[in-house]
Coordinates of C-alpha atoms in Angstrom, one line a residue:
M923 CA 114.7 -4.8 112.3
K924 CA 117.4 -7.4 113.2
R925 CA 117.9 -8.1 109.4
R926 CA 118.3 -4.4 108.7
A927 CA 120.7 -3.9 111.6
A928 CA 122.8 -6.9 110.5
M929 CA 122.9 -5.5 106.9
A930 CA 124.1 -2.1 108.3
Q931 CA 126.8 -3.8 110.3
L932 CA 127.9 -5.8 107.2
I933 CA 128.1 -2.6 105.2
R934 CA 130.2 -0.9 107.9
A935 CA 132.5 -3.9 108.0
L936 CA 133.0 -4.0 104.2
T937 CA 133.6 -0.2 104.2
L938 CA 136.3 -0.6 106.9
L939 CA 137.8 -3.5 105.0
V940 CA 138.1 -1.4 101.8
V941 CA 139.8 1.5 103.7
V942 CA 142.2 -0.9 105.4
V943 CA 143.1 -2.6 102.2
G944 CA 143.5 0.7 100.4
S945 CA 145.8 2.0 103.2
F946 CA 148.1 -1.0 102.8
C947 CA 148.2 -0.9 99.0
G948 CA 149.7 2.6 98.9
G949 CA 150.3 4.5 95.7
S950 CA 146.6 5.3 95.2
A951 CA 144.6 8.3 96.4
L952 CA 141.8 7.5 98.7
A953 CA 138.4 8.9 97.8
E954 CA 135.6 9.1 100.5
T955 CA 132.3 7.5 99.8
G956 CA 129.2 9.6 99.9
P957 CA 127.4 11.8 97.4
S958 CA 128.6 11.9 93.8
R959 CA 131.9 13.6 93.6
P960 CA 132.0 16.8 91.5
N961 CA 133.5 17.2 88.1
I962 CA 136.3 19.8 88.0
V963 CA 136.9 22.3 85.1
L964 CA 140.1 24.4 85.5
L965 CA 140.3 27.3 83.1
L966 CA 143.7 29.0 82.9
V967 CA 144.0 32.3 81.1
D968 CA 147.5 33.4 79.9
D969 CA 148.8 36.8 80.9
A970 CA 145.5 38.3 82.2
A971 CA 145.7 41.2 84.6
L972 CA 143.7 41.4 87.9
M973 CA 141.0 43.7 86.3
D974 CA 140.9 42.2 82.8
F975 CA 137.6 40.2 83.3
G976 CA 134.4 42.3 83.2
V977 CA 133.4 41.3 86.7
Y978 CA 136.7 42.7 88.1
G979 CA 136.2 46.0 86.1
G980 CA 137.8 45.3 82.8
E981 CA 136.7 46.6 79.4
A982 CA 136.4 43.2 77.7
H983 CA 132.9 41.5 77.6
T984 CA 133.3 38.3 79.6
P985 CA 129.6 37.4 80.4
N986 CA 130.3 33.7 80.9
I987 CA 133.2 34.2 83.4
D988 CA 131.1 36.9 85.1
V989 CA 128.2 34.4 85.6
L990 CA 130.6 31.9 87.2
A991 CA 131.9 34.7 89.5
A992 CA 128.3 35.7 90.5
R993 CA 127.4 32.1 91.5
G994 CA 130.7 31.4 93.3
A995 CA 133.6 32.9 95.2
L996 CA 135.6 35.9 93.7
F997 CA 139.0 36.3 95.3
T998 CA 140.5 39.8 95.5
Q999 CA 143.9 38.9 97.2
Y1000 CA 145.1 35.9 95.1
R1001 CA 148.7 35.7 94.0
S1002 CA 150.4 33.7 91.3
S1003 CA 154.1 33.6 90.2
P1004 CA 155.3 36.2 87.7
L1005 CA 156.0 33.7 84.9
C1006 CA 154.0 31.1 83.1
A1007 CA 155.7 27.7 83.6
P1008 CA 156.4 28.1 87.3
S1009 CA 152.8 29.1 87.9
R1010 CA 151.5 26.1 85.9
A1011 CA 153.8 23.8 87.9
M1012 CA 152.5 25.2 91.2
L1013 CA 148.9 25.2 90.0
L1014 CA 149.0 21.5 89.1
T1015 CA 151.1 20.2 92.1
G1016 CA 150.3 22.4 95.0
M1017 CA 153.9 23.0 95.8
D1018 CA 156.6 25.7 95.4
N1019 CA 157.9 25.9 91.8
H1020 CA 161.5 25.1 92.9
R1021 CA 160.3 21.8 94.5
T1022 CA 158.6 20.8 91.2
G1023 CA 161.7 21.3 89.1
V1024 CA 160.2 24.3 87.2
A1025 CA 162.0 27.2 88.9
T1026 CA 161.8 29.4 85.9
I1027 CA 161.4 29.1 82.1
P1028 CA 163.9 27.9 79.5
E1029 CA 163.8 31.2 77.6
V1030 CA 165.5 33.1 80.5
I1031 CA 167.4 30.6 82.5
P1032 CA 171.2 31.4 82.9
P1033 CA 173.6 28.6 82.1
E1034 CA 174.8 28.5 85.7
Q1035 CA 171.5 27.1 86.8
E1036 CA 170.7 24.7 84.0
G1037 CA 170.1 21.1 85.1
K1038 CA 170.5 21.9 88.8
P1039 CA 167.9 20.4 91.2
G1040 CA 164.7 22.5 90.9
Y1041 CA 166.0 23.9 87.7
T1042 CA 165.6 21.0 85.3
L1043 CA 162.5 22.8 83.9
S1044 CA 160.4 19.6 84.0
L1045 CA 158.4 17.9 86.7
E1046 CA 161.0 16.0 88.7
P1047 CA 160.8 12.6 90.4
G1048 CA 158.6 12.6 93.4
V1049 CA 156.3 15.3 92.1
A1050 CA 152.7 14.3 91.7
T1051 CA 150.1 16.3 89.9
L1052 CA 146.5 17.0 90.6
A1053 CA 145.7 14.7 87.7
D1054 CA 147.7 11.9 89.2
D1055 CA 145.7 12.0 92.4
L1056 CA 142.3 12.5 90.8
K1057 CA 143.0 9.7 88.3
A1058 CA 143.9 7.3 91.1
A1059 CA 140.7 8.2 92.8
G1060 CA 138.6 7.3 89.7
Y1061 CA 138.4 10.5 87.8
R1062 CA 138.9 10.8 84.0
T1063 CA 141.6 13.4 83.5
L1064 CA 141.7 15.6 80.4
M1065 CA 143.9 18.4 79.2
T1066 CA 144.0 20.8 76.3
G1067 CA 146.2 23.8 75.7
K1068 CA 149.5 25.2 76.7
W1069 CA 151.6 22.7 78.8
H1070 CA 155.2 24.2 79.0
L1071 CA 156.4 21.8 81.6
G1072 CA 159.3 20.0 79.9
S1073 CA 160.6 19.3 76.4
E1074 CA 160.8 15.5 76.2
K1075 CA 158.2 12.8 75.7
K1076 CA 158.3 11.8 79.3
D1077 CA 157.3 15.4 80.2
L1078 CA 154.0 15.4 78.4
P1079 CA 150.6 15.4 80.2
V1080 CA 150.0 11.7 79.6
S1081 CA 153.1 10.9 81.7
H1082 CA 151.7 13.1 84.6
G1083 CA 148.3 11.7 85.2
F1084 CA 146.2 12.8 82.2
D1085 CA 144.2 10.2 80.3
R1086 CA 143.8 12.4 77.2
S1087 CA 145.6 15.6 76.2
F1088 CA 146.1 17.9 73.2
A1089 CA 149.1 20.0 74.5
L1090 CA 151.4 22.7 73.3
D1091 CA 154.8 22.0 74.6
A1092 CA 156.1 25.6 74.4
S1093 CA 155.5 29.0 75.9
G1094 CA 153.2 30.0 73.1
A1095 CA 152.3 29.6 69.5
D1096 CA 150.3 31.2 66.7
N1097 CA 146.6 31.3 67.3
W1098 CA 145.6 30.8 63.6
E1099 CA 148.2 28.6 62.2
D1100 CA 150.5 25.7 63.1
K1101 CA 153.7 27.7 63.5
S1102 CA 156.1 29.2 66.1
F1103 CA 155.7 32.7 67.4
I1104 CA 159.3 33.5 68.3
P1105 CA 162.8 32.4 67.1
F1106 CA 163.4 30.4 70.3
Y1107 CA 161.1 27.7 68.8
S1108 CA 161.6 26.2 65.3
E1109 CA 157.9 25.1 65.3
A1110 CA 154.8 24.9 67.4
P1111 CA 155.2 21.5 69.2
W1112 CA 151.6 20.2 69.5
F1113 CA 151.0 16.7 70.8
E1114 CA 147.9 14.6 71.2
D1115 CA 148.6 12.3 74.0
D1116 CA 152.2 11.1 73.3
K1117 CA 152.2 11.7 69.5
A1118 CA 153.1 14.8 67.5
A1119 CA 149.9 16.3 66.1
S1120 CA 149.0 18.8 63.4
L1121 CA 146.2 21.4 63.5
P1122 CA 143.1 21.7 61.3
K1123 CA 142.9 24.3 58.6
D1124 CA 140.1 26.2 60.4
F1125 CA 142.1 26.4 63.7
Y1126 CA 141.7 29.2 66.1
S1127 CA 143.2 28.4 69.5
S1128 CA 140.3 29.2 71.9
K1129 CA 137.7 27.5 69.7
F1130 CA 139.9 24.4 69.0
L1131 CA 140.9 23.9 72.7
V1132 CA 137.2 23.9 73.7
D1133 CA 136.2 21.7 70.8
K1134 CA 138.8 19.1 71.8
M1135 CA 137.8 19.2 75.5
I1136 CA 134.2 18.7 74.6
Q1137 CA 135.3 15.7 72.4
Y1138 CA 137.3 14.2 75.3
I1139 CA 134.5 14.7 77.8
G1140 CA 132.0 13.1 75.4
E1141 CA 134.2 10.0 75.0
G1142 CA 133.7 8.8 78.6
D1143 CA 131.0 7.5 80.8
A1144 CA 128.9 10.3 82.1
S1145 CA 128.7 8.6 85.5
T1146 CA 132.4 8.9 86.0
P1147 CA 133.7 12.3 87.3
F1148 CA 136.2 14.1 85.2
F1149 CA 138.9 16.7 85.7
A1150 CA 139.2 19.0 82.6
Y1151 CA 142.1 21.4 82.4
V1152 CA 141.9 24.0 79.6
A1153 CA 145.0 26.2 79.3
F1154 CA 144.1 28.9 76.8
Q1155 CA 146.6 30.7 74.7
A1156 CA 144.6 33.9 75.2
I1157 CA 146.0 36.6 75.7
H1158 CA 149.6 35.6 75.2
I1159 CA 151.6 37.1 72.3
P1160 CA 150.9 37.0 69.4
V1161 CA 147.6 38.7 70.5
Q1162 CA 145.1 37.6 67.8
A1163 CA 141.3 37.5 67.6
P1164 CA 138.5 37.1 65.1
P1165 CA 137.6 40.6 63.7
E1166 CA 134.0 40.3 64.8
F1167 CA 135.2 40.4 68.4
T1168 CA 137.8 43.0 67.9
A1169 CA 135.2 45.3 66.4
H1170 CA 133.4 45.6 69.7
Y1171 CA 136.2 47.8 71.1
K1172 CA 136.5 50.4 68.4
G1173 CA 137.3 53.7 70.2
V1174 CA 137.5 52.2 73.7
Y1175 CA 141.3 52.7 73.9
D1176 CA 141.7 55.9 71.8
E1177 CA 142.6 58.1 74.8
G1178 CA 145.7 56.0 75.6
W1179 CA 147.4 54.2 78.3
N1180 CA 147.8 57.1 80.7
V1181 CA 144.0 57.6 80.8
L1182 CA 143.3 53.9 81.1
R1183 CA 145.5 53.2 84.1
E1184 CA 143.8 56.1 85.9
R1185 CA 140.4 54.8 85.0
R1186 CA 141.2 51.2 86.1
H1187 CA 142.7 52.6 89.4
Q1188 CA 139.4 54.5 90.1
R1189 CA 137.3 51.4 89.2
A1190 CA 139.5 49.4 91.6
V1191 CA 138.6 51.8 94.4
E1192 CA 134.9 51.7 93.5
R1193 CA 134.9 47.8 93.5
G1194 CA 136.8 47.6 96.8
L1195 CA 139.9 46.1 95.3
I1196 CA 142.0 48.8 96.9
P1197 CA 141.3 51.3 99.7
E1198 CA 140.2 54.9 99.1
G1199 CA 143.2 57.1 98.8
A1200 CA 145.6 54.4 97.8
A1201 CA 148.4 55.9 95.6
L1202 CA 149.0 54.7 92.0
A1203 CA 152.6 53.9 91.2
P1204 CA 154.3 56.0 88.5
M1205 CA 154.8 54.5 85.1
P1206 CA 158.1 52.5 84.8
R1207 CA 161.2 54.3 83.6
G1208 CA 161.5 54.5 79.9
S1209 CA 157.7 54.6 79.4
R1210 CA 156.5 56.7 76.5
P1211 CA 153.8 59.4 77.3
W1212 CA 150.8 58.7 75.1
D1213 CA 151.0 62.3 73.7
S1214 CA 154.5 61.7 72.5
L1215 CA 153.2 59.2 69.8
S1216 CA 152.2 60.4 66.4
K1217 CA 148.5 60.1 65.4
D1218 CA 149.3 57.0 63.3
E1219 CA 151.2 55.4 66.2
Q1220 CA 148.4 56.1 68.6
A1221 CA 145.9 54.6 66.2
L1222 CA 148.0 51.4 65.8
Y1223 CA 148.6 51.0 69.6
A1224 CA 144.9 51.6 70.3
A1225 CA 144.0 48.9 67.7
R1226 CA 146.4 46.5 69.4
M1227 CA 144.5 46.9 72.7
Q1228 CA 141.2 46.4 70.8
V1229 CA 142.5 43.0 69.6
N1230 CA 143.6 42.2 73.2
A1231 CA 140.1 42.8 74.5
G1232 CA 138.6 41.0 71.5
M1233 CA 140.8 37.9 72.2
L1234 CA 139.5 37.9 75.8
E1235 CA 136.0 38.1 74.6
A1236 CA 136.5 35.3 72.1
M1237 CA 137.9 33.1 74.8
D1238 CA 135.0 33.8 77.0
H1239 CA 132.6 33.0 74.1
H1240 CA 134.1 29.6 73.8
V1241 CA 134.0 29.1 77.6
G1242 CA 130.3 29.7 77.2
R1243 CA 130.2 26.9 74.6
L1244 CA 131.8 24.5 77.1
I1245 CA 129.3 25.5 79.7
D1246 CA 126.4 25.0 77.3
Y1247 CA 127.6 21.6 76.5
L1248 CA 127.9 20.6 80.2
K1249 CA 124.4 21.9 80.8
A1250 CA 123.0 19.9 77.8
Q1251 CA 124.6 16.8 79.2
G1252 CA 123.3 17.4 82.7
L1253 CA 126.8 17.8 84.1
Y1254 CA 126.9 21.5 84.9
D1255 CA 125.3 21.6 88.3
N1256 CA 127.8 19.1 89.7
T1257 CA 130.9 20.8 88.2
I1258 CA 133.4 23.0 90.1
F1259 CA 134.8 25.7 87.9
V1260 CA 138.1 27.5 88.5
V1261 CA 139.1 30.6 86.4
T1262 CA 142.4 32.3 86.9
S1263 CA 145.5 33.7 85.2
D1264 CA 149.1 32.4 85.3
N1265 CA 150.6 35.8 85.8
G1266 CA 150.1 39.5 85.1
P1267 CA 150.0 41.2 81.7
A1268 CA 152.9 40.8 79.2
P1269 CA 155.1 43.9 78.3
S1270 CA 156.5 42.3 75.2
R1271 CA 157.1 44.4 72.1
G1272 CA 157.5 43.5 68.5
D1273 CA 158.5 46.8 67.1
N1274 CA 161.9 47.5 68.7
D1275 CA 164.0 44.4 67.8
R1276 CA 165.7 44.2 64.4
S1277 CA 166.4 40.5 64.8
L1278 CA 162.8 39.7 65.6
A1279 CA 161.7 41.9 62.7
L1280 CA 163.9 39.9 60.3
W1281 CA 162.6 36.6 61.7
M1282 CA 159.0 37.8 61.3
K1283 CA 159.6 38.7 57.7
F1284 CA 160.8 35.2 56.9
N1285 CA 158.0 33.6 58.9
G1286 CA 155.0 35.4 57.5
Y1287 CA 154.3 37.9 60.2
H1288 CA 153.7 41.7 60.2
I1289 CA 153.0 44.2 63.0
G1290 CA 151.0 46.7 61.1
M1291 CA 147.4 47.8 60.9
K1292 CA 146.4 45.6 58.0
N1293 CA 144.1 42.8 59.2
I1294 CA 145.4 43.4 62.7
G1295 CA 144.9 40.4 65.0
E1296 CA 144.1 38.1 62.1
R1297 CA 146.2 35.5 60.3
G1298 CA 149.8 36.7 59.8
S1299 CA 149.4 39.6 62.3
W1300 CA 151.9 39.5 65.2
T1301 CA 150.1 41.8 67.7
F1302 CA 151.3 42.8 71.1
I1303 CA 150.3 45.5 73.7
G1304 CA 153.8 46.5 74.9
P1305 CA 155.0 47.7 78.3
E1306 CA 152.9 50.9 78.6
W1307 CA 149.6 49.2 77.9
A1308 CA 150.7 46.3 80.2
N1309 CA 151.3 48.7 83.0
A1310 CA 148.0 50.4 82.4
V1311 CA 146.0 47.2 82.5
A1312 CA 147.9 46.0 85.6
S1313 CA 146.5 49.1 87.4
P1314 CA 146.0 49.5 90.3
S1315 CA 149.2 47.5 90.7
D1316 CA 152.8 48.3 89.8
L1317 CA 154.7 46.7 86.8
F1318 CA 153.6 43.5 85.1
K1319 CA 154.7 39.9 84.0
F1320 CA 158.3 38.9 84.9
Y1321 CA 158.4 41.0 88.0
A1322 CA 157.5 40.3 91.7
A1323 CA 155.7 43.6 91.9
E1324 CA 151.9 43.3 92.4
G1325 CA 151.3 43.8 88.7
G1326 CA 153.1 40.5 88.0
L1327 CA 151.6 38.5 90.9
R1328 CA 148.1 39.8 91.7
V1329 CA 145.7 38.2 89.3
P1330 CA 142.0 37.1 89.2
F1331 CA 140.8 33.9 90.8
I1332 CA 137.2 32.6 90.7
I1333 CA 135.9 29.3 92.0
A1334 CA 132.2 28.2 91.6
G1335 CA 130.2 25.0 91.9
P1336 CA 128.4 22.8 94.3
G1337 CA 128.9 23.7 97.9
I1338 CA 130.5 27.1 97.1
A1339 CA 128.4 30.0 98.3
P1340 CA 128.4 33.3 96.3
R1341 CA 130.7 35.7 98.0
R1342 CA 133.7 38.0 97.7
V1343 CA 136.8 36.5 99.5
R1344 CA 139.4 38.9 100.8
S1345 CA 141.6 36.2 102.3
F1346 CA 145.2 36.0 100.9
A1347 CA 145.7 33.0 98.7
M1348 CA 148.5 31.6 96.5
V1349 CA 148.6 29.6 93.3
A1350 CA 150.0 26.6 95.2
D1351 CA 146.7 26.5 97.2
V1352 CA 144.6 25.5 94.3
A1353 CA 145.5 21.8 94.0
P1354 CA 145.0 21.0 97.7
T1355 CA 141.7 22.9 97.6
L1356 CA 140.4 20.9 94.6
L1357 CA 141.5 17.6 96.2
D1358 CA 139.6 18.7 99.3
L1359 CA 136.5 19.5 97.4
A1360 CA 136.7 16.2 95.6
R1361 CA 137.1 14.4 98.9
V1362 CA 140.4 12.8 97.7
T1363 CA 143.3 12.3 100.0
P1364 CA 146.7 11.9 98.4
P1365 CA 148.6 8.7 99.4
D1366 CA 151.6 8.8 101.7
D1367 CA 153.9 7.2 99.1
G1368 CA 157.1 9.1 99.7
R1369 CA 156.3 11.9 97.2
K1370 CA 157.4 15.5 97.8
P1371 CA 154.8 17.2 100.1
M1372 CA 152.5 20.0 99.0
T1373 CA 153.4 23.5 100.3
G1374 CA 150.0 25.0 99.5
R1375 CA 147.0 25.1 101.8
S1376 CA 143.3 24.2 101.2
L1377 CA 141.1 27.2 100.8
V1378 CA 138.0 25.2 101.8
P1379 CA 137.8 26.5 105.4
V1380 CA 137.6 30.1 103.9
L1381 CA 135.1 29.0 101.2
D1382 CA 132.9 27.3 103.9
G1383 CA 133.0 30.3 106.1
E1384 CA 134.7 28.5 108.9
A1385 CA 137.8 30.7 108.7
Q1386 CA 138.4 34.3 107.6
E1387 CA 142.0 33.8 106.5
T1388 CA 143.9 30.9 105.1
Y1389 CA 147.2 32.3 106.4
G1390 CA 147.6 33.3 110.0
P1391 CA 149.3 36.5 111.3
D1392 CA 152.7 34.7 111.6
D1393 CA 152.5 32.7 108.4
V1394 CA 154.7 33.7 105.5
A1395 CA 154.2 33.0 101.8
G1396 CA 157.1 33.3 99.4
I1397 CA 157.7 33.4 95.7
E1398 CA 160.9 33.6 93.6
V1399 CA 161.3 33.3 89.8
S1400 CA 164.6 34.3 88.1
G1401 CA 165.7 36.5 91.0
N1402 CA 162.5 38.5 91.2
A1403 CA 161.2 37.7 94.7
A1404 CA 158.5 38.5 97.2
L1405 CA 157.7 37.4 100.8
Y1406 CA 154.3 38.2 102.4
L1407 CA 153.5 38.4 106.1
G1408 CA 150.1 39.7 106.9
R1409 CA 149.7 43.1 105.4
Y1410 CA 153.5 43.4 104.7
K1411 CA 155.6 42.4 101.7
V1412 CA 159.3 42.5 101.2
T1413 CA 160.2 42.4 97.5
R1414 CA 163.2 42.6 95.1
N1415 CA 163.2 43.0 91.3
L1416 CA 166.1 42.6 89.0
P1417 CA 167.0 44.5 85.7
P1418 CA 166.0 45.6 83.3
L1419 CA 163.3 47.5 85.3
G1420 CA 164.5 46.5 88.8
D1421 CA 167.7 47.4 90.7
G1422 CA 168.1 44.3 92.9
Q1423 CA 167.3 46.3 96.1
W1424 CA 164.9 44.9 98.7
R1425 CA 162.0 47.1 99.6
L1426 CA 159.3 46.8 102.3
F1427 CA 155.6 47.7 101.6
D1428 CA 152.4 47.8 103.5
I1429 CA 150.3 46.3 100.7
K1430 CA 147.0 46.7 102.5
A1431 CA 147.3 50.5 102.7
D1432 CA 149.7 50.8 99.7
P1433 CA 148.8 48.1 97.1
G1434 CA 150.5 50.2 94.4
E1435 CA 153.9 49.8 96.3
T1436 CA 154.7 53.4 96.2
N1437 CA 156.0 54.0 99.8
D1438 CA 159.1 52.0 100.8
L1439 CA 159.0 51.5 104.6
S1440 CA 162.6 50.2 104.8
A1441 CA 163.9 53.2 106.7
D1442 CA 160.9 53.5 108.9
Q1443 CA 160.7 49.9 110.0
P1444 CA 164.1 48.3 109.7
A1445 CA 163.4 45.6 112.4
L1446 CA 160.4 44.4 110.4
K1447 CA 162.3 44.4 107.2
K1448 CA 165.1 42.4 108.9
R1449 CA 162.5 39.9 110.2
L1450 CA 161.0 39.4 106.7
L1451 CA 164.4 39.1 105.0
A1452 CA 165.3 36.4 107.6
A1453 CA 162.1 34.6 106.8
Y1454 CA 162.9 34.9 103.1
G1455 CA 166.3 33.3 103.8
S1456 CA 164.6 30.4 105.4
F1457 CA 162.3 30.1 102.4
V1458 CA 165.3 30.0 100.1
D1459 CA 166.9 27.2 102.1
R1460 CA 163.7 25.1 102.3
M1461 CA 162.7 25.4 98.7
G1462 CA 166.2 25.2 97.1
V1463 CA 166.3 28.6 95.5
L1464 CA 169.6 29.4 93.7
E1465 CA 171.1 32.9 93.6
M1466 CA 171.2 34.6 90.3
P1467 CA 174.6 35.2 88.5
E1468 CA 176.1 38.7 89.1
G1469 CA 174.6 41.2 86.7
Y1470 CA 171.7 39.0 85.6
D1471 CA 169.2 40.7 83.3
S1472 CA 166.2 38.6 82.1
A1473 CA 165.9 40.6 78.8
R1474 CA 169.6 40.2 78.0
Q1475 CA 169.4 36.5 79.0
L1476 CA 166.5 36.0 76.6
T1477 CA 168.5 37.4 73.8
L1478 CA 171.5 35.1 74.6
N1479 CA 169.3 32.0 74.9
V1480 CA 167.6 32.7 71.6
R1481 CA 171.0 33.2 69.9
E1482 CA 172.2 29.9 71.5
R1483 CA 169.1 28.1 70.3
L1484 CA 169.5 29.4 66.8
I1485 CA 173.2 28.4 66.7
E1486 CA 172.4 24.9 68.0
R1487 CA 169.5 24.5 65.5
H1488 CA 171.6 25.5 62.6
R1489 CA 174.9 24.1 63.8
W1490 CA 175.5 22.3 60.5
I1491 CA 175.3 25.6 58.6
T1492 CA 177.6 27.2 61.1
A1493 CA 180.1 24.4 60.7
I1494 CA 180.0 24.5 56.9
S1495 CA 180.5 28.3 57.1
L1496 CA 183.4 28.1 59.5
G1497 CA 185.0 25.4 57.3
L1498 CA 184.7 27.4 54.2
V1499 CA 186.2 30.6 55.7
P1500 CA 189.8 29.3 55.6
V1501 CA 189.3 28.0 52.1
F1502 CA 187.9 31.3 51.0
L1503 CA 190.8 33.2 52.6
F1504 CA 193.3 30.9 50.9
L1505 CA 191.7 31.5 47.5
I1506 CA 191.7 35.2 48.0
G1507 CA 195.3 35.2 49.1
R1508 CA 196.3 33.0 46.1
M1509 CA 194.5 35.4 43.7
I1510 CA 196.4 38.4 45.3
F1511 CA 199.7 36.6 45.1
R1512 CA 199.2 35.7 41.4
R1513 CA 198.3 39.3 40.5
R1514 CA 201.4 40.6 42.2
G1515 CA 203.5 38.0 40.5
S1516 CA 202.2 39.1 37.1

């Protein structure tokens, strides 16, 4: 007995010594001892709406995601940012996008903001990622897919805590080939670790990203926990899918977007996502009634949505392959899964821009029915379908309306009981939650602090809400802004579809944002606007230039990129103009002289 007591005392002393030494070393995350720490798989879908997964009421078959939801927590009041890169920065750091350096995306930033603190569009000094802390705590850290957090070598995942990565350093790319998807990019910048990489001939994005992740997981010691971040291209433009998946949705969307948005709204009521009697917002101005399209146009737009659903199902199929691999390796039961989307559905079109059409012609793309969704097909769903799939919310990606912010969030794994969670949550809450579940404490090393909160008390059932009645949560990207306080939200959206006016909504009773309460509750609106002003000051939000319009800015930034990329051609052309004019003048002079 004495020997056993002495041994226990020795173990306690050694444990204390390790903690004390670790606390003085600094710069390393502290991991608690105890049972084996969980693996973490973070699955990020691109541009998925709240109800796109089958378990939320969508048309696409997503059985593997649905199973994860059934064995874990399904959140109904989770919010992201309205744009991809800011959401990814918040997701990986647990802090507001302005504090990370990724306030917006390069495609729409105005020149007045370029390079300013918070607007460098890369993770700035003092910003630590989830991968940084997990790696310091002994995790292997792996990443495949879309990165979009900077454009230099120092901005790649391997410089931000990831041991291995196969990353796309752009807002998107083709899903079948190694090429760009819009004129803003001259190529698809893929990197493996810190070196430029090419893609295999049989490349399809969802399959390849899962193949690579399986490879990376298999390279390590099975006894070492891992963090695997898979950032899918599905369902970002160009929307592309293998035909065998697209075929499953023949006829599903033939009745059009007006019918679909009503049906999703009704399913939202049935599934408890919105209250009975909640109003559905009107279609955005400029929306085309489905019946105004010709039969051929209707067939083409219905086919585009079939590809969209097929792309989601294809992604889910490959998620299933990753799950099967983890089960075969005996890793599944000790793995936490997170499935979410970076923002709401994309309203982008490819049939109303002559410059884009010309670019497509020279880059091997078409937007027609032939082989739709397959190699060479640049498929999109457009604003009307985007608004329909965002139902029961208003608007879509880019905007701080609920259609741009309210997205699915599922977390499952050891210690997480199956349940539906109605607590409000934000994208910045994910990183502190996962660190909490991994029993990892970030070091006090002078870094920028997290602004997010751990969701573990809600997951454990110790708390009903993560945010108290007086706690505010704000978001701002490119002037589109929202601030939440309990059941209320004050929000502003800029052109092209917004007017820059602040509006007040009771999103519990009116999740569709149909009834502006500004006139009825001016004191409450004033309070929320004051809270938003404090948020702006704390986070370093810059005001937008007068007359800012994200669609117009995108056009200007693309034009600037093209001029910069082909500057030598421009210079030669400008140099030849005076020579050409001189020769023409000389010819005219000679003719007159003769």
